[in-house]
PDB file of C-alpha atoms in Angstrom:
ATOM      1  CA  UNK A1257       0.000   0.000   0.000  1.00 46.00           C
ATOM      2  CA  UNK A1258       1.168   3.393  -1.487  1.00 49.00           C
ATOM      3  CA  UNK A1259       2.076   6.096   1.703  1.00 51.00           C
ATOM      4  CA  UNK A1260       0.759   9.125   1.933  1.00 51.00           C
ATOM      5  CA  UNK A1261       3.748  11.087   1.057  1.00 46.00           C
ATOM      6  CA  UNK A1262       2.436  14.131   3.257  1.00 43.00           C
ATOM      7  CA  UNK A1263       2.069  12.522   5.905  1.00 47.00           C
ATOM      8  CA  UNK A1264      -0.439  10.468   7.745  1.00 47.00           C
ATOM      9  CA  UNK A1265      -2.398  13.896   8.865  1.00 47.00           C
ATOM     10  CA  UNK A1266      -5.005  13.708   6.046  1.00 48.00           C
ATOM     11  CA  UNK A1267      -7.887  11.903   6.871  1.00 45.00           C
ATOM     12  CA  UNK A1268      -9.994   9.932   4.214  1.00 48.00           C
ATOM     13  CA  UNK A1269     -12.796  11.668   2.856  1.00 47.00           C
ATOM     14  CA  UNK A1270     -11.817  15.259   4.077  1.00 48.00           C
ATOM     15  CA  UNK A1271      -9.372  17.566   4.940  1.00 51.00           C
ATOM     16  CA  UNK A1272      -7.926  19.068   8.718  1.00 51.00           C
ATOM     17  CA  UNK A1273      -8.940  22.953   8.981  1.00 51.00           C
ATOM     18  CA  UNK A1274      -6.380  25.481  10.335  1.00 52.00           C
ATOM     19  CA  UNK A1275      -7.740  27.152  13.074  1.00 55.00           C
ATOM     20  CA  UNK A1276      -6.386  30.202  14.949  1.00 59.00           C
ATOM     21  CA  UNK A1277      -4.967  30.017  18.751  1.00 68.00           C
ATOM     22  CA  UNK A1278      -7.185  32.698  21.004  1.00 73.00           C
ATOM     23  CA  UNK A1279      -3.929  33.410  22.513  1.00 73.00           C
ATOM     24  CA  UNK A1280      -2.528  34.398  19.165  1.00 74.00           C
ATOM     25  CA  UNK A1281      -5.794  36.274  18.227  1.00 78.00           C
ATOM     26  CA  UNK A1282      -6.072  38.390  21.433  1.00 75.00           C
ATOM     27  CA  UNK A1283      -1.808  39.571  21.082  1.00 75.00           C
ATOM     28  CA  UNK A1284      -2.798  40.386  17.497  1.00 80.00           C
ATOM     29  CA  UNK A1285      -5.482  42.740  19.227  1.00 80.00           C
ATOM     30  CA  UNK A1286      -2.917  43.825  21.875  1.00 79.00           C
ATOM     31  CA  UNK A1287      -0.987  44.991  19.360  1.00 80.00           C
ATOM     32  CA  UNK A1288      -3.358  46.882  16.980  1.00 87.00           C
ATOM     33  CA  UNK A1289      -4.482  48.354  20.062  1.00 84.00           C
ATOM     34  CA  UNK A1290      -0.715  49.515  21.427  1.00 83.00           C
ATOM     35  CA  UNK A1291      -0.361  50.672  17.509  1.00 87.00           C
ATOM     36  CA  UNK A1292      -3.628  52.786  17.720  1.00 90.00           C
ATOM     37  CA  UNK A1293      -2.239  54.078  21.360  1.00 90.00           C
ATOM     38  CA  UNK A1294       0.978  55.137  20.115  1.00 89.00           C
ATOM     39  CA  UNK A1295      -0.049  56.778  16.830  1.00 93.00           C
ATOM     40  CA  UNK A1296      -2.957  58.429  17.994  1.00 94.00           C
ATOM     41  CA  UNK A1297      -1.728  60.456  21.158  1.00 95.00           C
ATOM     42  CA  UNK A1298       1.668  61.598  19.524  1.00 95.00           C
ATOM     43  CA  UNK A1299       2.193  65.273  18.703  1.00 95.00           C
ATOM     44  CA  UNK A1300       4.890  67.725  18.385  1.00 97.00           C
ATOM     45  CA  UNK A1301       6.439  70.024  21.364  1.00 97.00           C
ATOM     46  CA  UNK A1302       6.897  73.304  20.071  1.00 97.00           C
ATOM     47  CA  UNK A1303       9.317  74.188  22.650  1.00 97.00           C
ATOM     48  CA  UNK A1304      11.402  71.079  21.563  1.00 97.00           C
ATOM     49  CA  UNK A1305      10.422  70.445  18.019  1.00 96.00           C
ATOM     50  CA  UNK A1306      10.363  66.889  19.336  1.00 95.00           C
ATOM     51  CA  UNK A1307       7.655  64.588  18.770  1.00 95.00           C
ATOM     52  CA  UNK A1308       6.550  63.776  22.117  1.00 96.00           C
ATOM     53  CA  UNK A1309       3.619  61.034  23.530  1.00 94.00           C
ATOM     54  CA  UNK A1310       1.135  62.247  25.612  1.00 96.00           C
ATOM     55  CA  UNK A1311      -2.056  60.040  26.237  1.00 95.00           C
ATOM     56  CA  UNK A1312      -4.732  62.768  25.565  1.00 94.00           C
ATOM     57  CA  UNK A1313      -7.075  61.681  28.052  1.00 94.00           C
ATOM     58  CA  UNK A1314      -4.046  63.303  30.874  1.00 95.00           C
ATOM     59  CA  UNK A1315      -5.082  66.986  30.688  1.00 95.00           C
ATOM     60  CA  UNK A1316      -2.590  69.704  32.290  1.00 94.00           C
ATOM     61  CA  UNK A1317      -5.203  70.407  35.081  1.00 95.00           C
ATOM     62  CA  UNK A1318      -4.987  66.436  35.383  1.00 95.00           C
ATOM     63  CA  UNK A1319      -1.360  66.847  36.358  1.00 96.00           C
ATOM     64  CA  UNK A1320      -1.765  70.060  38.367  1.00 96.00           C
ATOM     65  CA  UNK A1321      -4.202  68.160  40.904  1.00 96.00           C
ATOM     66  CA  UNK A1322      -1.694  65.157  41.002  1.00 96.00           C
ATOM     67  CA  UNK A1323       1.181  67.255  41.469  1.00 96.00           C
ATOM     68  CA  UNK A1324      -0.242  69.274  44.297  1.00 97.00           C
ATOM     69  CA  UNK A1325      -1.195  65.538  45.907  1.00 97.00           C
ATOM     70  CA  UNK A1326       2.151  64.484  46.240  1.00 96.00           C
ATOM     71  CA  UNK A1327       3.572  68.118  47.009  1.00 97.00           C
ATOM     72  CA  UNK A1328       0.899  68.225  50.411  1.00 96.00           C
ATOM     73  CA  UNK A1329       2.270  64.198  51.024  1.00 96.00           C
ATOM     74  CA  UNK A1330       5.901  65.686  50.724  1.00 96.00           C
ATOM     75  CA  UNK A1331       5.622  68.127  52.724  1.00 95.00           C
ATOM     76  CA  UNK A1332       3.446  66.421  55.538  1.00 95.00           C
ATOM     77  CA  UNK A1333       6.432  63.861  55.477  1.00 94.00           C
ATOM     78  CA  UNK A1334       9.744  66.568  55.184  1.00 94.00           C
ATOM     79  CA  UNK A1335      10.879  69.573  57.428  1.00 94.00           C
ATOM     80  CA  UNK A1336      10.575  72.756  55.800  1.00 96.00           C
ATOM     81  CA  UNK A1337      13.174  75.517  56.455  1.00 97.00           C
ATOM     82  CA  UNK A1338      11.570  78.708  58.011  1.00 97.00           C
ATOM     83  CA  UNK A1339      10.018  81.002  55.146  1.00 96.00           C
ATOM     84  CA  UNK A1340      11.725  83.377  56.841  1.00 97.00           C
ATOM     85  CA  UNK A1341      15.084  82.365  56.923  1.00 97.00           C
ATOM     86  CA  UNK A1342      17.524  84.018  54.460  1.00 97.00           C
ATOM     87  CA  UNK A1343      18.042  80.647  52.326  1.00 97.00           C
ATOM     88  CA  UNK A1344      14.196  80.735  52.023  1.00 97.00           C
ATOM     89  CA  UNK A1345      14.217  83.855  51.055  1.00 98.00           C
ATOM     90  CA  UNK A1346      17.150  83.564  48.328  1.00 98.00           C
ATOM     91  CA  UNK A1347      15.536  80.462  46.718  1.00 98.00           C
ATOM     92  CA  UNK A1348      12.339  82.456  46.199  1.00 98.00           C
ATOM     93  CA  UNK A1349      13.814  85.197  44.794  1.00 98.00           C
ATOM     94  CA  UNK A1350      15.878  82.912  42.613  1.00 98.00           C
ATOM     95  CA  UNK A1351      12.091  81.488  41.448  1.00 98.00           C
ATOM     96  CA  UNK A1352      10.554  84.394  40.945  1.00 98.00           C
ATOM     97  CA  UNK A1353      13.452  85.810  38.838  1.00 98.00           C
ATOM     98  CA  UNK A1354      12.893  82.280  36.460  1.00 98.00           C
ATOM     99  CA  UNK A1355       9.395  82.403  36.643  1.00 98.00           C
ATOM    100  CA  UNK A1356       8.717  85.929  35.244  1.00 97.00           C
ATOM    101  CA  UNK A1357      10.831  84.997  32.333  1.00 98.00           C
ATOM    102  CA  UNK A1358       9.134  81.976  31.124  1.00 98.00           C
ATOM    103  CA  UNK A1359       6.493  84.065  28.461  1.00 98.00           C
ATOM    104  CA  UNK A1360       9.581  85.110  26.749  1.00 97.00           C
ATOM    105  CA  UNK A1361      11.363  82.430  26.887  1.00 98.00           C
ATOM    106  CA  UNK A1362       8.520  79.657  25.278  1.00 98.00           C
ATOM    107  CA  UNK A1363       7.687  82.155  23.008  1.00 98.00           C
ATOM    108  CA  UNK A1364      11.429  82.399  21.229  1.00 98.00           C
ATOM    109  CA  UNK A1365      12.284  78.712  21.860  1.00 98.00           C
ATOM    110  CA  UNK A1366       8.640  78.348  20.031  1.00 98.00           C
ATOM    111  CA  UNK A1367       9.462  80.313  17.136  1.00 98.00           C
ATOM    112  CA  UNK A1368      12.472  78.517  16.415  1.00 96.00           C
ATOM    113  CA  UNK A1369      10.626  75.671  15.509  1.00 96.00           C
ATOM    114  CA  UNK A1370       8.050  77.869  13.401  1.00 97.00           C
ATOM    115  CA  UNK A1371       5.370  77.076  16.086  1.00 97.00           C
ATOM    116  CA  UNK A1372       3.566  78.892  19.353  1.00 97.00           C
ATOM    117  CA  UNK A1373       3.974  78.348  22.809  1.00 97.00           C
ATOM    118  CA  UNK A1374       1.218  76.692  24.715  1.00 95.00           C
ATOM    119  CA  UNK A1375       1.972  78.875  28.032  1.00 97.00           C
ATOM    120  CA  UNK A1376       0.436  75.944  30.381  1.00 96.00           C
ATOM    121  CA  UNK A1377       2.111  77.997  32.830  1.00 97.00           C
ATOM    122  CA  UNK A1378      -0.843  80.066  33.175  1.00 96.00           C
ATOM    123  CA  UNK A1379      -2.715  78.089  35.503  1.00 95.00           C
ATOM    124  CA  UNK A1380       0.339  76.975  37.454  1.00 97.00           C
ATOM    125  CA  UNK A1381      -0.317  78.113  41.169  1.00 97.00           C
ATOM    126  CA  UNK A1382       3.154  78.623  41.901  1.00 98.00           C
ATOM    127  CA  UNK A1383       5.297  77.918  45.503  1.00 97.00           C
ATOM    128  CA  UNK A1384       8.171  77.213  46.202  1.00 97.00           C
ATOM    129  CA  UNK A1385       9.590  75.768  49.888  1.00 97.00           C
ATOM    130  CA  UNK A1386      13.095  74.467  51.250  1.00 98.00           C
ATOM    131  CA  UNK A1387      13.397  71.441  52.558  1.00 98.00           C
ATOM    132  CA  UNK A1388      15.825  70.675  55.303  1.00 97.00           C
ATOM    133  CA  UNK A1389      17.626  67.577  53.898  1.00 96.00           C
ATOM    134  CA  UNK A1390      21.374  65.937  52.766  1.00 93.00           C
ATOM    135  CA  UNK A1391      20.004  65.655  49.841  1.00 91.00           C
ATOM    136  CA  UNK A1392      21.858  67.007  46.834  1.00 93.00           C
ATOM    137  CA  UNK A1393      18.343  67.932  45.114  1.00 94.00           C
ATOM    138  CA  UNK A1394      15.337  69.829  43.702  1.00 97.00           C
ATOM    139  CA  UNK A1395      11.554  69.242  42.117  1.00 97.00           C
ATOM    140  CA  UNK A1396       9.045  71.291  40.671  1.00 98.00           C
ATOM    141  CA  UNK A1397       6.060  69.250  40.033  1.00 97.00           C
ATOM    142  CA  UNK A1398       3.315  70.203  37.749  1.00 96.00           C
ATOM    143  CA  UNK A1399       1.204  73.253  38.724  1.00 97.00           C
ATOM    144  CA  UNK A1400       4.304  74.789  40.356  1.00 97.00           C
ATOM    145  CA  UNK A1401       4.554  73.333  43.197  1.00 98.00           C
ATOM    146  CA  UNK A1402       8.372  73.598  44.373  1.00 98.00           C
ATOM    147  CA  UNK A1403      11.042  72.735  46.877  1.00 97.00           C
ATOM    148  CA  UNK A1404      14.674  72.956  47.089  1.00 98.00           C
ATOM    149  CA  UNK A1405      17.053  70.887  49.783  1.00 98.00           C
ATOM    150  CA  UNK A1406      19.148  71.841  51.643  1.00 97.00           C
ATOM    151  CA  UNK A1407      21.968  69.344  50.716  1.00 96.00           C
ATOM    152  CA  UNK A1408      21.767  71.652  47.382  1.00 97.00           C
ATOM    153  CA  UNK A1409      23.381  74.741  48.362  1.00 97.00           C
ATOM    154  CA  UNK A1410      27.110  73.834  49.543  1.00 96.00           C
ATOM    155  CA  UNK A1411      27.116  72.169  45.850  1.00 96.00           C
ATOM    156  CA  UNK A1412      25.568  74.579  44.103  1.00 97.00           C
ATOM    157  CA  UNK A1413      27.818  77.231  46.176  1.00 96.00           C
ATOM    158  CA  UNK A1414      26.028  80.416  44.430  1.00 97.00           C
ATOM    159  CA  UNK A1415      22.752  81.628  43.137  1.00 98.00           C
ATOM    160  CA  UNK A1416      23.987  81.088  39.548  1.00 98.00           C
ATOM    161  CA  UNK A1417      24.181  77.259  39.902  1.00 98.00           C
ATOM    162  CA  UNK A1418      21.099  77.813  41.718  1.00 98.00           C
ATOM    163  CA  UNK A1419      18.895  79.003  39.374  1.00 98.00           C
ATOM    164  CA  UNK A1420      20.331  76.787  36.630  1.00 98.00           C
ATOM    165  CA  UNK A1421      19.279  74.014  38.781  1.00 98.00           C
ATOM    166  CA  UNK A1422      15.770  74.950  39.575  1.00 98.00           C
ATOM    167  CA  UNK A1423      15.685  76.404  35.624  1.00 98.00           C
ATOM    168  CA  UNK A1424      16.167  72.865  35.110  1.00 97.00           C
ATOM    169  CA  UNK A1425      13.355  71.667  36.940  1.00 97.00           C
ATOM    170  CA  UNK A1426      11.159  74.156  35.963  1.00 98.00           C
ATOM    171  CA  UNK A1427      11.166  72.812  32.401  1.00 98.00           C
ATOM    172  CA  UNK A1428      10.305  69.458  33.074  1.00 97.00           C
ATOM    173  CA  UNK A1429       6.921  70.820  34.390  1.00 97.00           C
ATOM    174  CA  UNK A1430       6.756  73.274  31.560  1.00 98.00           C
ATOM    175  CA  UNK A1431       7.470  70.235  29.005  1.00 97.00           C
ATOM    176  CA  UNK A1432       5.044  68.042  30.514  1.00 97.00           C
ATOM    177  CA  UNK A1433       7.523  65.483  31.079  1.00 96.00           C
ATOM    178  CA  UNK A1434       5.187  63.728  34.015  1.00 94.00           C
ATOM    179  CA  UNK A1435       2.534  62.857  31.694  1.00 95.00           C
ATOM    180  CA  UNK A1436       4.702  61.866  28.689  1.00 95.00           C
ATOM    181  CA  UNK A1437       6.334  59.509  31.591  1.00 93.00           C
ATOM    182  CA  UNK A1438       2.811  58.219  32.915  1.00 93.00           C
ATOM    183  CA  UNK A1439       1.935  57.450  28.940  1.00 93.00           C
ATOM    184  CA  UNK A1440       5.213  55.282  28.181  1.00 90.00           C
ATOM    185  CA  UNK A1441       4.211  53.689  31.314  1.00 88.00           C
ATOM    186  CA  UNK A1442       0.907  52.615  30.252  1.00 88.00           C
ATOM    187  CA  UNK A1443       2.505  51.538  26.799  1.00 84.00           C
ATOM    188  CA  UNK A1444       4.892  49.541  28.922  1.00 83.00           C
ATOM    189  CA  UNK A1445       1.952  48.146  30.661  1.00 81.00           C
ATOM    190  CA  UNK A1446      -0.226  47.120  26.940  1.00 80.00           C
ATOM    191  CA  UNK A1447       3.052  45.469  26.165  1.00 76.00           C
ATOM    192  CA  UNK A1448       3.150  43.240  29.569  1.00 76.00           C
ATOM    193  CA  UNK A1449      -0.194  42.496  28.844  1.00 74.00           C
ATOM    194  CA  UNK A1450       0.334  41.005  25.701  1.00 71.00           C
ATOM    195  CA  UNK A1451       3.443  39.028  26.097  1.00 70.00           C
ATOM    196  CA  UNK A1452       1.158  37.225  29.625  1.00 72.00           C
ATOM    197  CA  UNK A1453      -1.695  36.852  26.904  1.00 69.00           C
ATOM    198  CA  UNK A1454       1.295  35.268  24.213  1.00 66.00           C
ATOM    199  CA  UNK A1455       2.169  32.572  26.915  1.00 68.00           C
ATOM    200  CA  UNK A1456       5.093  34.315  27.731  1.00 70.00           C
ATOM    201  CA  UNK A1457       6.991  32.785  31.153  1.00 68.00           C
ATOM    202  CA  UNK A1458       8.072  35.190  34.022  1.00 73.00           C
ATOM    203  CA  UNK A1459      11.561  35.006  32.886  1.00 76.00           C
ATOM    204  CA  UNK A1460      10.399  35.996  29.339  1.00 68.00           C
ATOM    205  CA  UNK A1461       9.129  38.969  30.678  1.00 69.00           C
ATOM    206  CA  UNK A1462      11.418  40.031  32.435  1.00 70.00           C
ATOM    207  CA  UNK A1463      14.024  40.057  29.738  1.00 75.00           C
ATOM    208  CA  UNK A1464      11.487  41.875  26.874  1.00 68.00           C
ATOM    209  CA  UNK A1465      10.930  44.393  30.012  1.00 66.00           C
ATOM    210  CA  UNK A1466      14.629  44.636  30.305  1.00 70.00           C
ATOM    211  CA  UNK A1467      14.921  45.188  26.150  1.00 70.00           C
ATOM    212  CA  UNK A1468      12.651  47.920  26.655  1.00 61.00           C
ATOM    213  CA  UNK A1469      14.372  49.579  29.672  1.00 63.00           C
ATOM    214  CA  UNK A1470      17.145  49.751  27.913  1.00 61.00           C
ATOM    215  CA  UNK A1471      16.250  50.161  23.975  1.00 71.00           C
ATOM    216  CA  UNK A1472      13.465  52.773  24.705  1.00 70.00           C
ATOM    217  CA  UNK A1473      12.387  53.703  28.529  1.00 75.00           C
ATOM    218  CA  UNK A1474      16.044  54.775  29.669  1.00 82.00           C
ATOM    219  CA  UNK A1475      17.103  56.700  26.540  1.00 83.00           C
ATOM    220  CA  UNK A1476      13.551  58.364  26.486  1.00 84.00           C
ATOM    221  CA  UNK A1477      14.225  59.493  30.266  1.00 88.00           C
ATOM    222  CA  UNK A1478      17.494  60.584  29.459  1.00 92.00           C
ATOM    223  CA  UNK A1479      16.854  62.941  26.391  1.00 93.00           C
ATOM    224  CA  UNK A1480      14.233  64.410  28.758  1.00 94.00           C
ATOM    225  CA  UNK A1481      16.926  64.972  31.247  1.00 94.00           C
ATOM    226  CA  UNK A1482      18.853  66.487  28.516  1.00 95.00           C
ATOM    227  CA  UNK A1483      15.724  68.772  27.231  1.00 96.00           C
ATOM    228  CA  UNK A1484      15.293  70.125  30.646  1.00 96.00           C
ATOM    229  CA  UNK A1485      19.471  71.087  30.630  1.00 97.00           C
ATOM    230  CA  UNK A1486      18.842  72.975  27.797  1.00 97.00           C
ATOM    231  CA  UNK A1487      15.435  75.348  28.318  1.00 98.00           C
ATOM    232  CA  UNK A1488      16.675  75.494  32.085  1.00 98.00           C
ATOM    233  CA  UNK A1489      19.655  77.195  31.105  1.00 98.00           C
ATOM    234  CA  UNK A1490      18.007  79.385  28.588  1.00 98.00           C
ATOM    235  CA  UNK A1491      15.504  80.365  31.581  1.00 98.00           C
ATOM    236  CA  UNK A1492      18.834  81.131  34.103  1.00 98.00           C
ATOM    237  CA  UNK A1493      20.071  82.940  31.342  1.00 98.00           C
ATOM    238  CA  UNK A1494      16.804  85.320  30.508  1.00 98.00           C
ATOM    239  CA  UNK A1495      16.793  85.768  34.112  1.00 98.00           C
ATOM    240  CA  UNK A1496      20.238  87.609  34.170  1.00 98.00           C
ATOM    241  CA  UNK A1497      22.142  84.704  36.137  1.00 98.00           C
ATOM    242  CA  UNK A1498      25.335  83.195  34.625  1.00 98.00           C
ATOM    243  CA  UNK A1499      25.018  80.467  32.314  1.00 98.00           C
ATOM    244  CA  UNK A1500      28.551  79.230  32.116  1.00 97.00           C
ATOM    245  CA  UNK A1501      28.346  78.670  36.059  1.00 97.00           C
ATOM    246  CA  UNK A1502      26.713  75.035  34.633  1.00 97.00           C
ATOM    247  CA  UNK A1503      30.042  73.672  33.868  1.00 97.00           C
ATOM    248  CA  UNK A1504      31.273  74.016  37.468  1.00 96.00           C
ATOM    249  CA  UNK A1505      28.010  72.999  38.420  1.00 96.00           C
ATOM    250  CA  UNK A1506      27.722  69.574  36.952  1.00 93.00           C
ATOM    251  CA  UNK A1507      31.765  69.303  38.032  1.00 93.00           C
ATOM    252  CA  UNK A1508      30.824  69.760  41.898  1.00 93.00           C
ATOM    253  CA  UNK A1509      27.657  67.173  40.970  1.00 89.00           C
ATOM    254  CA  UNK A1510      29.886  64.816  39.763  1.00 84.00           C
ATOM    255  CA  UNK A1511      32.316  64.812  42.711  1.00 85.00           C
ATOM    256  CA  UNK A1512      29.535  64.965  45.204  1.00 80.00           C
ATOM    257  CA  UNK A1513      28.372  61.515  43.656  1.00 72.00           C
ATOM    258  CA  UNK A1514      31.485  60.027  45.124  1.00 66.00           C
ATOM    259  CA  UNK A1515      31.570  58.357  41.750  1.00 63.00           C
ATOM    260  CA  UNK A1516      28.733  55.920  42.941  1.00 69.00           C
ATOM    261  CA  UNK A1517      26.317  56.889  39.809  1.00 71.00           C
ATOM    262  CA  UNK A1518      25.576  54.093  37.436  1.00 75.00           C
ATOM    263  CA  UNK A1519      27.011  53.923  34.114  1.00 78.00           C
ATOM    264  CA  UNK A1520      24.859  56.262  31.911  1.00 74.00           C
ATOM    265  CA  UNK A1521      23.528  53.441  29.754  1.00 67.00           C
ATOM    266  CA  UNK A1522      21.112  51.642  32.787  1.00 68.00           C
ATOM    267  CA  UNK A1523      20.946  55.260  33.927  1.00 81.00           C
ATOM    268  CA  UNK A1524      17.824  57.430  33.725  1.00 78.00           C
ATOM    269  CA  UNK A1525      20.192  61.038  33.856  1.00 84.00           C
ATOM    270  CA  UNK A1526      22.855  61.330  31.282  1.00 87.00           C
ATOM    271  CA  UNK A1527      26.171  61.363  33.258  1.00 87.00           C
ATOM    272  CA  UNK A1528      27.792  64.191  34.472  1.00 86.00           C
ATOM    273  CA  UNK A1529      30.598  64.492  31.657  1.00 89.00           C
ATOM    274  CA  UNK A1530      27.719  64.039  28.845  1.00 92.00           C
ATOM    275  CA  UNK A1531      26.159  66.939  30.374  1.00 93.00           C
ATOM    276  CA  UNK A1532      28.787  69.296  30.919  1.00 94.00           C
ATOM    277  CA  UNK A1533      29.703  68.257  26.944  1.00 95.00           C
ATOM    278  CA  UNK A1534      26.357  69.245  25.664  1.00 96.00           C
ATOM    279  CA  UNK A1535      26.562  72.539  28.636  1.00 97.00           C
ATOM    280  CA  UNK A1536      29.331  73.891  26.880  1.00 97.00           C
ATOM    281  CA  UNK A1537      27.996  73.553  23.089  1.00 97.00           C
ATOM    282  CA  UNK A1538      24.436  75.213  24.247  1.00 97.00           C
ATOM    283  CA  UNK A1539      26.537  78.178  25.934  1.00 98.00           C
ATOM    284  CA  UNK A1540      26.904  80.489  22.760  1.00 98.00           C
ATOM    285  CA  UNK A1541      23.167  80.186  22.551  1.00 98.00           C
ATOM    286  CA  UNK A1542      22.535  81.167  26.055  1.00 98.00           C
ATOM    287  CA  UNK A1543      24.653  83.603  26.205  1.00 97.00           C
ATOM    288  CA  UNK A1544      22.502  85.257  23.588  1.00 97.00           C
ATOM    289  CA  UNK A1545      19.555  84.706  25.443  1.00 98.00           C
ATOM    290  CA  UNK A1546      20.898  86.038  28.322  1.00 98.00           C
ATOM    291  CA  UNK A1547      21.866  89.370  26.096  1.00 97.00           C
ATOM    292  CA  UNK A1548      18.182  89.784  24.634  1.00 97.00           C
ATOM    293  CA  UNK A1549      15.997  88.684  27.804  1.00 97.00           C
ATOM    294  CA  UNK A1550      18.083  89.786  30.764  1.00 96.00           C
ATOM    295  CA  UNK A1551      16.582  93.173  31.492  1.00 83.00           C
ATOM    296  CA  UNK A1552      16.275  93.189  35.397  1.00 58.00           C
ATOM    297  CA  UNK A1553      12.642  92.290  34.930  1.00 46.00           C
ATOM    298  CA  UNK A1554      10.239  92.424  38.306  1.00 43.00           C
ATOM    299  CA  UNK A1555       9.472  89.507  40.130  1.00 41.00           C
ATOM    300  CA  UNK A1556       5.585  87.792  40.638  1.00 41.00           C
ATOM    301  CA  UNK A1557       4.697  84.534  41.328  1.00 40.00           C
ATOM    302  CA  UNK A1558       6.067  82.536  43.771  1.00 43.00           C
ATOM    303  CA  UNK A1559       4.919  83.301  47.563  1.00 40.00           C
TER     304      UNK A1559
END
């Protein structure tokens, strides 16, 4: 008797059907669906010229209320310096002298990319406290809500560094930096999802997670960083402090990491030479800021 030579699969009188795996079918969906996400809530910065992700369904009075949450938590949990004390008193000038200068400052980092600012600052409710801490550090959250420690003025040494500093995290309120973050993180999420649904094992996950830490989530948190270096100094610079104080700055930073930071690559902050690299190439261009904003302009906003 002849073989089937395909096999002994075919039965007589009719043929197997090829069906489709439900776990196939619903990562197929995952995907359309992370596809749809990604296309469909991208748009372009205009103080950046970068396309950006922001879930549209985040609003900036969405961030505002969240940011004023966690600044109430922080400071039911830290000690604030007395608002009366002279380094209180110096940081708030230092905001206020940043703050007033932000109109300007969207508006010509706008036009370079042929666009107009959005000026989401408008509804900020601005404050600003110190925070008695070792902490080499500062926030400003979205809505305004600020606070500098106190581990950051032996490094920063002068109001200069200062303001570059709190420049810096100025813009990544301004940029909207928490909600692009809180959008990669639910793209992270649709992708977890759908390698479970795939029949992915634990260890499987872990290592795509780790791909994506790596090939997309770190890098994305580190041009951020980098974004916020640059519109921070341009905002020092409007606001008649010295930019080139930025490359001392980052120097002290460095040292006062004791060289315990992680290699830049797993790191969510470029390192400290990458930044005072891309410092020094901006400085020409905030010089020039600092030459056509810095005109001893008044001081509102922070209290």
């Amino acid at each position: 008797m002849r073989q089937n030579p395909f096999g002994e699969g075919q039965a007589r009188g009719g043929r197997r059907g090829f069906g489709f795996s439900p776990r196939l079918l619903i990562l197929v969906a995952f995907i359309a669906y992370g596809a749809y996400y990604y296309f469909s809530n991208r748009s372009t910065d205009p103080l950046t010229g970068e396309t950006v992700l922001i879930d549209k369904g985040i609003s900036p009075q969405d961030e505002k209320a969240l940011g004023l949450q966690a600044y109430q938590e922080i400071l039911a949990q830290e000690s604030p310096v007395d608002p009366d004390s002279q380094i209180s008193r110096q940081v708030r000038e230092i905001a206020q002298r940043l703050i007033v200068k932000i109109p300007e400052v969207e508006d010509a980092l706008a036009a370079e990319h042929g666009m107009k600012a959005q000026h989401i600052e408008d509804s900020f409710d601005w404050d600003v406290t110190v925070l008695q801490s070792d902490q080499a550090n500062a926030f400003c959250l979205p809505g305004g809500k600020m606070a500098v420690y106190t581990g950051l003025v032996p490094v920063a040494q002068n109001a200069d560094a200062m303001a570059i500093v709190m420049g810096h995290e100025i813009t990544h309120a301004l940029l909207r930096h928490g909600a692009q973050r809180m959008t990669e993180q639910k793209l992270a999420q649709l992708g977890q999802m759908a390698g479970a649904m795939s029949g992915m094992d634990q260890q499987q996950l872990q290592m795509a997670m780790a791909v994506y830490g790596y090939g997309r989530s770190l890098p994305y948190a580190r041009k951020q960083e980098s974004q916020a270096d640059e519109m921070g100094l341009m905002l020092a610079a409007a606001a008649c402090y010295n930019p080139e104080e930025a490359i001392p700055l980052w120097e002290r930073m460095g040292q006062a990491s004791g060289g315990q930071a992680p290699p830049e690559f797993s790191s969510t902050h470029p390192s400290s030479a990458t930044r005072i690299q891309n410092l020094r190439a901006l400085m020409p261009k905030a010089q020039e800021y600092r030459k056509r904003f810095c005109t001893g302009g008044g001081a509102v906003g922070a209290r």
